[in-house]
Coordinates of N, CA and C in Angstrom, one line a residue:
Chain A
X1 N 10.9 61.9 -16.2 CA 11.8 60.9 -16.8 C 13.2 61.4 -16.8
X2 N 14.1 60.5 -16.6 CA 15.5 60.9 -16.6 C 16.0 61.1 -18.0
X3 N 16.9 62.0 -18.2 CA 17.6 62.2 -19.5 C 19.0 62.8 -19.2
X4 N 19.9 62.6 -20.2 CA 21.2 63.1 -20.0 C 21.5 63.9 -21.3
X5 N 22.1 65.0 -21.2 CA 22.5 65.9 -22.3 C 24.0 66.1 -22.3
X6 N 24.5 65.8 -23.5 CA 25.9 66.1 -23.8 C 25.9 67.1 -25.0
X7 N 26.2 68.3 -24.7 CA 26.0 69.3 -25.7 C 27.1 69.3 -26.8
X8 N 28.3 68.9 -26.4 CA 29.3 68.9 -27.4 C 29.3 67.5 -28.1
X9 N 29.1 67.6 -29.4 CA 29.0 66.3 -30.2 C 30.4 65.9 -30.6
X10 N 31.2 66.9 -31.0 CA 32.6 66.6 -31.5 C 33.5 67.7 -31.0
X11 N 34.5 67.3 -30.3 CA 35.5 68.2 -29.9 C 36.9 67.9 -30.5
X12 N 37.6 68.9 -31.0 CA 38.9 68.6 -31.6 C 39.9 69.5 -30.8
X13 N 40.9 68.8 -30.3 CA 41.9 69.5 -29.5 C 43.3 69.1 -30.0
X14 N 44.3 70.0 -29.7 CA 45.7 69.7 -29.9 C 46.2 69.0 -28.6
X15 N 47.2 68.2 -28.8 CA 47.8 67.6 -27.6 C 48.3 68.7 -26.6
X16 N 48.1 68.4 -25.3 CA 48.5 69.2 -24.2 C 47.4 70.3 -23.9
X17 N 46.4 70.4 -24.7 CA 45.3 71.3 -24.4 C 44.5 70.7 -23.3
X18 N 43.7 71.6 -22.6 CA 42.9 71.2 -21.5 C 41.5 70.8 -22.1
X19 N 40.9 69.9 -21.4 CA 39.6 69.4 -21.9 C 38.5 69.6 -20.8
X20 N 37.3 69.9 -21.3 CA 36.2 69.9 -20.4 C 35.0 69.5 -21.3
X21 N 34.3 68.4 -20.9 CA 33.1 67.9 -21.7 C 31.9 68.1 -20.7
X22 N 30.9 68.7 -21.3 CA 29.7 69.0 -20.5 C 28.8 67.8 -20.4
X23 N 28.1 67.7 -19.2 CA 27.1 66.7 -19.0 C 26.1 67.2 -18.1
X24 N 24.8 67.3 -18.5 CA 23.7 67.7 -17.6 C 22.7 66.6 -17.6
X25 N 22.0 66.4 -16.5 CA 21.0 65.4 -16.4 C 19.7 66.1 -15.8
X26 N 18.6 65.4 -16.1 CA 17.4 65.9 -15.6 C 16.8 64.9 -14.7
X27 N 16.9 65.1 -13.4 CA 16.3 64.3 -12.3 C 16.5 65.0 -11.0
X28 N 15.4 65.2 -10.3 CA 15.5 65.9 -9.1 C 16.0 65.2 -7.8
X29 N 16.1 63.9 -7.9 CA 16.5 63.2 -6.7 C 17.9 62.8 -6.7
X30 N 18.3 61.8 -5.9 CA 19.7 61.4 -5.7 C 20.1 60.5 -6.9
X31 N 21.3 60.8 -7.4 CA 21.7 60.1 -8.6 C 23.1 59.4 -8.4
X32 N 23.3 58.4 -9.2 CA 24.7 57.9 -9.4 C 25.1 58.3 -10.8
X33 N 26.3 58.8 -10.9 CA 26.8 59.4 -12.2 C 28.0 58.7 -12.6
X34 N 28.1 58.5 -14.0 CA 29.2 57.8 -14.5 C 29.7 58.5 -15.8
X35 N 31.0 58.3 -16.1 CA 31.6 58.6 -17.4 C 32.2 57.3 -17.9
X36 N 31.8 57.0 -19.2 CA 32.4 55.8 -19.8 C 33.2 56.4 -21.1
X37 N 34.2 55.6 -21.4 CA 35.0 55.9 -22.6 C 34.9 54.8 -23.6
X38 N 34.8 55.1 -24.9 CA 34.8 54.0 -25.9 C 35.9 54.4 -26.9
X39 N 37.1 53.7 -26.8 CA 38.1 53.9 -27.8 C 37.7 53.3 -29.1
X40 N 38.3 53.8 -30.2 CA 37.9 53.3 -31.6 C 37.9 51.8 -31.7
X41 N 36.7 51.3 -32.1 CA 36.6 49.8 -32.3 C 36.5 49.0 -31.0
X42 N 36.4 49.6 -29.9 CA 36.4 48.9 -28.6 C 35.0 49.1 -27.9
X43 N 34.9 48.4 -26.8 CA 33.7 48.5 -26.0 C 33.8 49.6 -25.0
X44 N 32.7 49.9 -24.3 CA 32.7 51.0 -23.3 C 33.4 50.5 -22.1
X45 N 34.2 51.4 -21.5 CA 34.9 51.1 -20.3 C 34.6 52.3 -19.3
X46 N 34.6 51.9 -18.0 CA 34.3 52.9 -17.0 C 35.5 53.8 -16.8
X47 N 35.3 55.1 -16.9 CA 36.3 56.1 -16.7 C 36.3 56.6 -15.2
X48 N 35.2 56.9 -14.7 CA 35.0 57.3 -13.3 C 33.6 57.3 -12.9
X49 N 33.3 57.4 -11.6 CA 31.9 57.3 -11.1 C 31.8 58.1 -9.9
X50 N 30.6 58.6 -9.6 CA 30.2 59.3 -8.4 C 29.0 58.7 -7.8
X51 N 29.1 58.4 -6.5 CA 28.0 57.9 -5.8 C 27.6 58.9 -4.7
X52 N 28.6 59.3 -3.9 CA 28.3 60.2 -2.8 C 29.7 60.8 -2.3
X53 N 29.6 61.7 -1.4 CA 30.8 62.2 -0.8 C 31.4 63.4 -1.6
X54 N 32.8 63.4 -1.7 CA 33.5 64.5 -2.4 C 33.0 64.6 -3.8
X55 N 32.5 65.8 -4.2 CA 31.9 65.9 -5.5 C 32.9 65.9 -6.6
X56 N 34.2 66.1 -6.2 CA 35.2 66.0 -7.3 C 35.8 64.6 -7.2
X57 N 35.6 63.9 -8.3 CA 36.0 62.5 -8.4 C 37.1 62.3 -9.4
X58 N 38.1 61.5 -9.1 CA 39.2 61.3 -10.0 C 39.1 59.9 -10.6
X59 N 39.4 59.8 -11.9 CA 39.3 58.5 -12.5 C 40.6 58.1 -13.1
X60 N 40.6 57.2 -14.0 CA 41.8 56.7 -14.6 C 42.4 57.7 -15.6
X61 N 43.6 57.5 -16.0 CA 44.3 58.3 -17.0 C 44.2 59.8 -16.8
X62 N 44.2 60.2 -15.6 CA 44.2 61.7 -15.3 C 42.9 62.4 -15.5
X63 N 41.8 61.7 -15.7 CA 40.5 62.3 -15.8 C 39.9 62.6 -14.5
X64 N 39.1 63.6 -14.4 CA 38.3 63.9 -13.2 C 37.0 64.5 -13.6
X65 N 36.1 64.5 -12.7 CA 34.7 65.1 -13.0 C 34.2 65.7 -11.7
X66 N 33.4 66.7 -11.8 CA 32.9 67.4 -10.7 C 31.4 67.4 -10.7
X67 N 30.8 66.9 -9.7 CA 29.3 66.9 -9.5 C 28.9 68.2 -8.9
X68 N 28.1 69.0 -9.6 CA 27.5 70.2 -9.1 C 26.0 70.0 -9.1
X69 N 25.5 69.7 -7.9 CA 24.1 69.4 -7.7 C 23.2 70.5 -8.2
X70 N 23.5 71.7 -7.8 CA 22.7 72.8 -8.1 C 22.5 73.1 -9.6
X71 N 23.5 72.6 -10.4 CA 23.5 72.8 -11.8 C 23.1 71.5 -12.6
X72 N 22.9 70.4 -11.8 CA 22.6 69.1 -12.4 C 23.6 68.7 -13.4
X73 N 24.9 69.0 -13.0 CA 26.0 68.8 -14.0 C 27.0 67.8 -13.5
X74 N 27.7 67.2 -14.4 CA 28.8 66.3 -14.0 C 29.8 66.3 -15.2
X75 N 30.5 67.4 -15.2 CA 31.4 67.7 -16.3 C 32.7 66.9 -16.2
X76 N 33.3 66.5 -17.3 CA 34.5 65.7 -17.3 C 35.7 66.6 -17.7
X77 N 36.8 66.5 -17.0 CA 37.9 67.4 -17.3 C 39.2 66.6 -17.3
X78 N 40.2 67.1 -18.0 CA 41.5 66.6 -18.0 C 42.4 67.8 -18.4
X79 N 43.4 68.1 -17.6 CA 44.3 69.3 -17.8 C 45.1 69.3 -19.0
X80 N 45.5 68.1 -19.5 CA 46.4 68.0 -20.7 C 46.1 66.7 -21.4
X81 N 45.5 66.8 -22.6 CA 45.1 65.6 -23.3 C 46.2 65.1 -24.1
X82 N 46.1 63.8 -24.4 CA 47.1 63.1 -25.2 C 46.4 62.5 -26.5
X83 N 47.2 62.2 -27.5 CA 46.6 61.7 -28.7 C 45.8 60.4 -28.4
X84 N 46.3 59.6 -27.4 CA 45.6 58.4 -27.0 C 44.3 58.6 -26.3
X85 N 43.9 59.8 -26.0 CA 42.6 60.1 -25.5 C 41.5 60.2 -26.5
X86 N 41.9 60.1 -27.8 CA 41.0 60.2 -28.9 C 40.0 59.0 -28.7
X87 N 38.7 59.3 -28.5 CA 37.7 58.3 -28.2 C 36.3 59.0 -28.1
X88 N 35.3 58.2 -27.8 CA 34.0 58.8 -27.6 C 33.7 58.6 -26.1
X89 N 33.1 59.7 -25.5 CA 32.9 59.8 -24.1 C 31.4 59.9 -23.8
X90 N 31.0 59.0 -22.9 CA 29.5 58.9 -22.6 C 29.3 59.2 -21.1
X91 N 28.4 60.1 -20.9 CA 27.9 60.4 -19.5 C 26.7 59.5 -19.3
X92 N 26.5 59.0 -18.1 CA 25.4 58.2 -17.7 C 24.9 58.5 -16.3
X93 N 23.6 58.3 -16.1 CA 23.0 58.6 -14.8 C 22.0 57.5 -14.4
X94 N 22.0 57.2 -13.1 CA 21.0 56.3 -12.6 C 20.3 57.0 -11.4
X95 N 19.0 57.0 -11.4 CA 18.3 57.6 -10.3 C 18.0 56.6 -9.2
X96 N 18.6 56.8 -8.0 CA 18.6 55.8 -7.0 C 17.2 55.5 -6.5
X97 N 16.3 56.5 -6.3 CA 15.0 56.2 -5.7 C 14.1 55.4 -6.5
X98 N 14.3 55.4 -7.8 CA 13.4 54.6 -8.7 C 13.6 53.1 -8.4
X99 N 14.7 52.7 -7.9 CA 14.9 51.3 -7.7 C 15.3 50.6 -8.9
X100 N 15.3 51.3 -10.0 CA 15.7 50.6 -11.3 C 17.2 50.6 -11.4
X101 N 17.7 49.6 -12.1 CA 19.2 49.5 -12.2 C 19.7 49.9 -13.6
X102 N 18.8 50.4 -14.4 CA 19.3 50.8 -15.7 C 20.0 52.2 -15.7
X103 N 20.9 52.4 -16.6 CA 21.5 53.7 -16.8 C 21.0 54.4 -18.0
X104 N 20.9 55.7 -17.9 CA 20.5 56.5 -19.0 C 21.8 57.2 -19.5
X105 N 22.1 57.0 -20.8 CA 23.3 57.5 -21.4 C 23.0 58.7 -22.2
X106 N 24.0 59.6 -22.2 CA 23.9 60.7 -23.2 C 24.3 60.2 -24.5
X107 N 24.2 61.1 -25.5 CA 24.5 60.7 -26.9 C 26.0 60.6 -27.2
X108 N 26.8 61.0 -26.3 CA 28.2 60.9 -26.5 C 28.9 62.1 -27.1
X109 N 30.1 62.3 -26.7 CA 31.0 63.3 -27.3 C 32.2 62.7 -27.9
X110 N 32.4 62.9 -29.2 CA 33.6 62.4 -29.8 C 34.7 63.4 -29.6
X111 N 35.8 62.9 -29.1 CA 37.0 63.7 -28.9 C 38.1 63.3 -29.9
X112 N 38.6 64.2 -30.6 CA 39.7 64.0 -31.5 C 40.9 64.8 -31.0
X113 N 42.0 64.2 -30.7 CA 43.2 64.9 -30.3 C 44.2 64.8 -31.4
X114 N 44.7 66.0 -31.8 CA 45.6 66.1 -32.9 C 47.0 66.2 -32.4
X115 N 47.9 65.3 -32.9 CA 49.3 65.3 -32.3 C 50.0 66.6 -32.6
Chain B
X1 N 39.4 36.9 -14.7 CA 38.0 37.1 -15.1 C 38.0 37.5 -16.6
X2 N 37.2 36.7 -17.3 CA 37.2 36.9 -18.8 C 36.4 38.1 -19.2
X3 N 35.6 38.7 -18.3 CA 34.7 39.8 -18.7 C 33.5 39.3 -19.4
X4 N 32.7 40.2 -19.9 CA 31.5 39.9 -20.6 C 31.9 39.4 -22.0
X5 N 31.3 38.3 -22.4 CA 31.6 37.6 -23.7 C 30.4 37.7 -24.6
X6 N 30.7 38.2 -25.8 CA 29.6 38.2 -26.8 C 30.0 37.5 -28.1
X7 N 29.1 36.9 -28.7 CA 29.3 36.2 -30.0 C 28.1 36.3 -30.9
X8 N 28.3 36.4 -32.2 CA 29.6 36.6 -32.8 C 30.0 38.0 -32.7
X9 N 31.2 38.3 -33.1 CA 31.7 39.7 -33.0 C 31.2 40.5 -34.2
X10 N 31.1 39.8 -35.3 CA 30.5 40.4 -36.5 C 29.5 39.5 -37.2
X11 N 28.4 40.1 -37.7 CA 27.4 39.3 -38.3 C 26.9 40.0 -39.5
X12 N 27.0 39.4 -40.7 CA 26.4 40.0 -41.9 C 25.3 39.0 -42.4
X13 N 24.2 39.6 -42.6 CA 23.0 38.7 -43.0 C 22.2 39.5 -44.0
X14 N 21.3 38.7 -44.6 CA 20.4 39.4 -45.6 C 19.0 39.6 -44.9
X15 N 18.4 40.7 -45.4 CA 17.1 41.1 -44.9 C 16.2 39.9 -44.9
X16 N 15.4 39.7 -43.8 CA 14.5 38.6 -43.7 C 15.0 37.4 -42.9
X17 N 16.3 37.4 -42.7 CA 16.9 36.2 -42.0 C 16.8 36.5 -40.5
X18 N 16.8 35.3 -39.8 CA 16.8 35.4 -38.3 C 18.3 35.6 -37.9
X19 N 18.4 36.5 -36.9 CA 19.7 36.7 -36.3 C 19.7 36.5 -34.8
X20 N 20.7 35.8 -34.3 CA 20.7 35.5 -32.8 C 22.1 36.0 -32.3
X21 N 22.0 36.9 -31.3 CA 23.2 37.4 -30.7 C 23.3 36.8 -29.3
X22 N 24.5 36.5 -28.9 CA 24.7 35.7 -27.6 C 25.6 36.5 -26.6
X23 N 25.3 36.3 -25.4 CA 26.0 37.0 -24.3 C 26.2 36.1 -23.1
X24 N 27.4 36.1 -22.6 CA 27.8 35.5 -21.4 C 28.2 36.5 -20.4
X25 N 27.4 36.8 -19.3 CA 27.8 37.8 -18.4 C 28.9 37.4 -17.5
X26 N 29.5 38.3 -16.7 CA 30.5 38.0 -15.7 C 29.8 37.2 -14.6
X27 N 30.5 36.1 -14.3 CA 30.0 35.2 -13.3 C 29.7 35.9 -12.0
X28 N 28.5 35.7 -11.4 CA 28.1 36.3 -10.2 C 27.3 37.6 -10.3
X29 N 27.3 38.1 -11.5 CA 26.5 39.4 -11.8 C 25.0 39.0 -11.9
X30 N 24.2 39.9 -11.2 CA 22.8 39.7 -11.1 C 22.0 40.3 -12.3
X31 N 22.6 41.3 -12.9 CA 21.9 42.1 -13.9 C 22.6 41.9 -15.3
X32 N 21.7 41.8 -16.3 CA 22.2 41.8 -17.6 C 21.4 42.7 -18.5
X33 N 22.2 43.5 -19.3 CA 21.6 44.5 -20.1 C 21.9 44.3 -21.6
X34 N 21.0 44.6 -22.5 CA 21.2 44.6 -23.9 C 21.1 46.1 -24.4
X35 N 22.1 46.6 -25.2 CA 22.0 47.9 -25.7 C 22.2 47.8 -27.2
X36 N 21.8 48.8 -27.9 CA 22.0 49.0 -29.4 C 22.7 50.4 -29.6
X37 N 23.7 50.4 -30.4 CA 24.4 51.7 -30.6 C 24.4 52.0 -32.1
X38 N 23.9 53.1 -32.5 CA 23.9 53.6 -33.9 C 24.4 55.0 -33.9
X39 N 24.8 55.5 -35.1 CA 25.3 56.8 -35.2 C 24.1 57.8 -34.9
X40 N 22.9 57.4 -35.4 CA 21.8 58.4 -35.3 C 21.2 58.5 -33.9
X41 N 21.1 57.3 -33.2 CA 20.4 57.3 -32.0 C 21.3 57.1 -30.8
X42 N 22.6 56.9 -31.0 CA 23.5 56.7 -29.8 C 23.3 55.4 -29.2
X43 N 23.4 55.3 -27.9 CA 23.3 54.1 -27.1 C 22.0 54.0 -26.5
X44 N 21.2 52.9 -26.9 CA 19.9 52.7 -26.4 C 19.8 51.5 -25.6
X45 N 19.1 51.5 -24.5 CA 18.9 50.3 -23.7 C 17.7 49.6 -24.3
X46 N 17.9 48.3 -24.6 CA 16.8 47.5 -25.2 C 16.0 46.8 -24.1
X47 N 16.7 46.1 -23.3 CA 16.0 45.3 -22.2 C 17.1 45.0 -21.2
X48 N 16.6 44.8 -19.9 CA 17.5 44.3 -18.9 C 16.8 43.2 -18.0
X49 N 17.7 42.4 -17.5 CA 17.2 41.2 -16.7 C 17.8 41.4 -15.3
X50 N 17.1 40.9 -14.3 CA 17.6 40.7 -12.9 C 17.4 39.3 -12.5
X51 N 18.4 38.6 -12.2 CA 18.3 37.1 -11.9 C 17.5 36.4 -12.9
X52 N 17.8 36.6 -14.2 CA 17.3 35.9 -15.3 C 15.8 36.3 -15.7
X53 N 15.3 37.3 -14.9 CA 13.9 37.7 -15.2 C 13.9 39.1 -15.9
X54 N 13.2 39.2 -17.0 CA 13.2 40.5 -17.7 C 12.5 41.5 -16.8
X55 N 13.1 42.7 -16.6 CA 12.6 43.7 -15.7 C 12.0 44.9 -16.6
X56 N 12.7 45.3 -17.6 CA 12.2 46.4 -18.4 C 12.5 46.1 -19.8
X57 N 11.5 45.9 -20.7 CA 11.8 45.7 -22.1 C 11.2 46.8 -22.9
X58 N 11.0 47.9 -22.3 CA 10.3 49.0 -23.0 C 11.2 49.6 -24.2
X59 N 12.4 49.3 -24.2 CA 13.3 49.7 -25.2 C 13.4 48.8 -26.4
X60 N 12.8 47.7 -26.3 CA 12.7 46.8 -27.5 C 11.9 47.4 -28.6
X61 N 12.5 47.6 -29.8 CA 11.9 48.4 -30.8 C 10.5 47.9 -31.3
X62 N 10.4 46.6 -31.5 CA 9.2 46.0 -32.0 C 9.2 44.5 -31.8
X63 N 8.1 43.9 -32.2 CA 8.0 42.5 -31.9 C 9.0 41.6 -32.6
X64 N 9.7 42.1 -33.6 CA 10.7 41.3 -34.3 C 11.9 41.0 -33.3
X65 N 12.0 41.8 -32.3 CA 13.1 41.6 -31.3 C 12.6 40.8 -30.1
X66 N 13.4 39.9 -29.7 CA 13.1 39.1 -28.4 C 14.4 38.8 -27.7
X67 N 14.3 38.7 -26.4 CA 15.5 38.4 -25.6 C 15.1 37.4 -24.6
X68 N 16.0 36.5 -24.3 CA 15.8 35.5 -23.3 C 17.1 35.3 -22.4
X69 N 16.8 34.9 -21.2 CA 18.0 34.5 -20.3 C 17.6 33.2 -19.6
X70 N 17.9 32.1 -20.2 CA 17.5 30.8 -19.7 C 18.2 30.5 -18.4
X71 N 19.4 31.0 -18.2 CA 20.1 30.8 -16.9 C 21.1 32.0 -16.7
X72 N 21.7 31.9 -15.5 CA 22.5 33.1 -15.1 C 23.7 33.3 -15.9
X73 N 24.1 32.4 -16.8 CA 25.3 32.6 -17.5 C 25.1 32.7 -19.0
X74 N 23.9 33.0 -19.5 CA 23.7 33.0 -20.9 C 22.4 33.8 -21.2
X75 N 22.5 34.7 -22.3 CA 21.4 35.4 -22.8 C 21.5 35.5 -24.3
X76 N 20.3 35.6 -24.9 CA 20.3 35.8 -26.4 C 19.4 36.9 -26.7
X77 N 19.7 37.6 -27.8 CA 18.9 38.6 -28.4 C 18.6 38.2 -29.8
X78 N 17.4 38.0 -30.1 CA 17.0 37.5 -31.4 C 16.2 38.5 -32.2
X79 N 16.5 38.6 -33.5 CA 15.8 39.5 -34.4 C 15.3 38.6 -35.6
X80 N 13.9 38.6 -35.7 CA 13.3 37.8 -36.7 C 12.0 38.4 -37.2
X81 N 11.9 38.8 -38.4 CA 13.0 38.8 -39.5 C 13.8 40.1 -39.3
X82 N 15.0 40.0 -39.8 CA 15.9 41.2 -39.7 C 15.6 42.1 -40.8
X83 N 15.9 43.4 -40.6 CA 15.8 44.5 -41.6 C 17.0 45.3 -41.7
X84 N 17.3 46.0 -42.8 CA 18.5 46.8 -42.9 C 18.6 47.8 -41.7
X85 N 17.5 48.4 -41.3 CA 17.6 49.4 -40.2 C 18.0 48.8 -38.9
X86 N 18.1 47.5 -38.8 CA 18.6 46.9 -37.6 C 20.1 46.9 -37.5
X87 N 20.7 47.3 -38.6 CA 22.2 47.3 -38.6 C 22.7 48.3 -37.5
X88 N 23.6 47.8 -36.6 CA 24.0 48.5 -35.5 C 25.1 47.7 -34.8
X89 N 25.6 48.2 -33.7 CA 26.5 47.4 -32.8 C 25.6 47.2 -31.6
X90 N 25.5 45.9 -31.2 CA 24.7 45.5 -30.1 C 25.7 45.1 -28.9
X91 N 25.5 45.8 -27.8 CA 26.3 45.5 -26.6 C 25.5 44.8 -25.5
X92 N 26.2 43.9 -24.9 CA 25.7 43.3 -23.7 C 26.5 43.8 -22.5
X93 N 25.9 44.1 -21.4 CA 26.6 44.5 -20.2 C 26.0 43.7 -19.0
X94 N 26.8 43.6 -18.0 CA 26.4 43.0 -16.7 C 26.8 43.8 -15.5
X95 N 26.1 43.5 -14.4 CA 26.3 44.3 -13.2 C 26.0 43.5 -12.0
X96 N 26.9 43.6 -11.0 CA 26.5 42.9 -9.7 C 25.6 43.8 -8.9
X97 N 24.9 43.2 -8.0 CA 23.9 43.9 -7.2 C 24.6 44.9 -6.3
X98 N 25.8 44.7 -6.0 CA 26.5 45.6 -5.1 C 27.2 46.7 -5.7
X99 N 27.2 46.8 -7.0 CA 28.0 47.8 -7.7 C 27.4 49.2 -7.8
X100 N 26.2 49.4 -7.3 CA 25.6 50.7 -7.4 C 25.5 51.1 -8.9
X101 N 25.1 50.1 -9.7 CA 24.7 50.3 -11.1 C 25.9 50.5 -12.0
X102 N 27.1 50.3 -11.6 CA 28.2 50.3 -12.5 C 28.0 49.1 -13.4
X103 N 28.2 49.2 -14.7 CA 28.0 48.2 -15.7 C 29.3 47.9 -16.4
X104 N 29.4 46.6 -16.7 CA 30.6 46.1 -17.4 C 30.2 45.6 -18.8
X105 N 30.8 46.2 -19.8 CA 30.3 46.0 -21.2 C 31.2 44.9 -21.9
X106 N 30.5 44.2 -22.7 CA 31.1 43.3 -23.6 C 31.7 44.0 -24.8
X107 N 32.4 43.3 -25.7 CA 33.0 43.9 -26.9 C 32.0 44.3 -28.0
X108 N 30.8 43.8 -27.9 CA 29.8 44.1 -28.9 C 29.7 43.2 -30.1
X109 N 28.6 43.2 -30.7 CA 28.4 42.5 -32.0 C 28.0 43.5 -33.1
X110 N 28.8 43.6 -34.1 CA 28.5 44.5 -35.2 C 27.6 43.8 -36.2
X111 N 26.4 44.2 -36.3 CA 25.4 43.5 -37.2 C 25.2 44.4 -38.4
X112 N 25.3 43.7 -39.6 CA 25.0 44.4 -40.8 C 23.9 43.6 -41.5
X113 N 22.8 44.2 -41.8 CA 21.7 43.5 -42.5 C 21.6 44.1 -43.9
X114 N 21.8 43.3 -44.9 CA 21.9 43.8 -46.3 C 20.5 43.8 -46.9

């Protein structure tokens, strides 16, 4: 069965600090990977996605993520966070071979950026 | 494009009452998903539809929950009878067949059962 682990439940950073949020998944086959962001009181929005090709993907607002197949990881990074990045971040995975279209989400990481 | 539309945005009801949540997916999207979000359990998939047909309802917690999609532009999630532990934010999402599983989420319905 597929599962997604986000080990950091709550991360607190000062503005301009660098960010890395961990995401590991358990599935041996080919996957599609996603990071979603949920700003306070809002719905989930897509931040970035990986389907194939260059394992380093760039998303909106300066975020990027690197797919490392050997580590089953898809960590999210940003070199310098801003107060407006305060939100909850969800990693999600879909296993292509299953033919199913549902996503498995991690439990989320809450990021608080202190001005 | 208006995005995924959900109603109501907030619902407060008493235990035992019937609750109906509504969702209008993005036009042309083939898939529709219902999720529940709580502090304790995070984001859980309840059920999803493909072309109005339920594909996987294994996430529906119990028989008190039911979901329908009578046509391509409308779905409902019903809880009858509701219980306090059903209090959560319920999200609807839709996805086109060509999107490689990228999902577009609605604003959610915050349900409080007293």
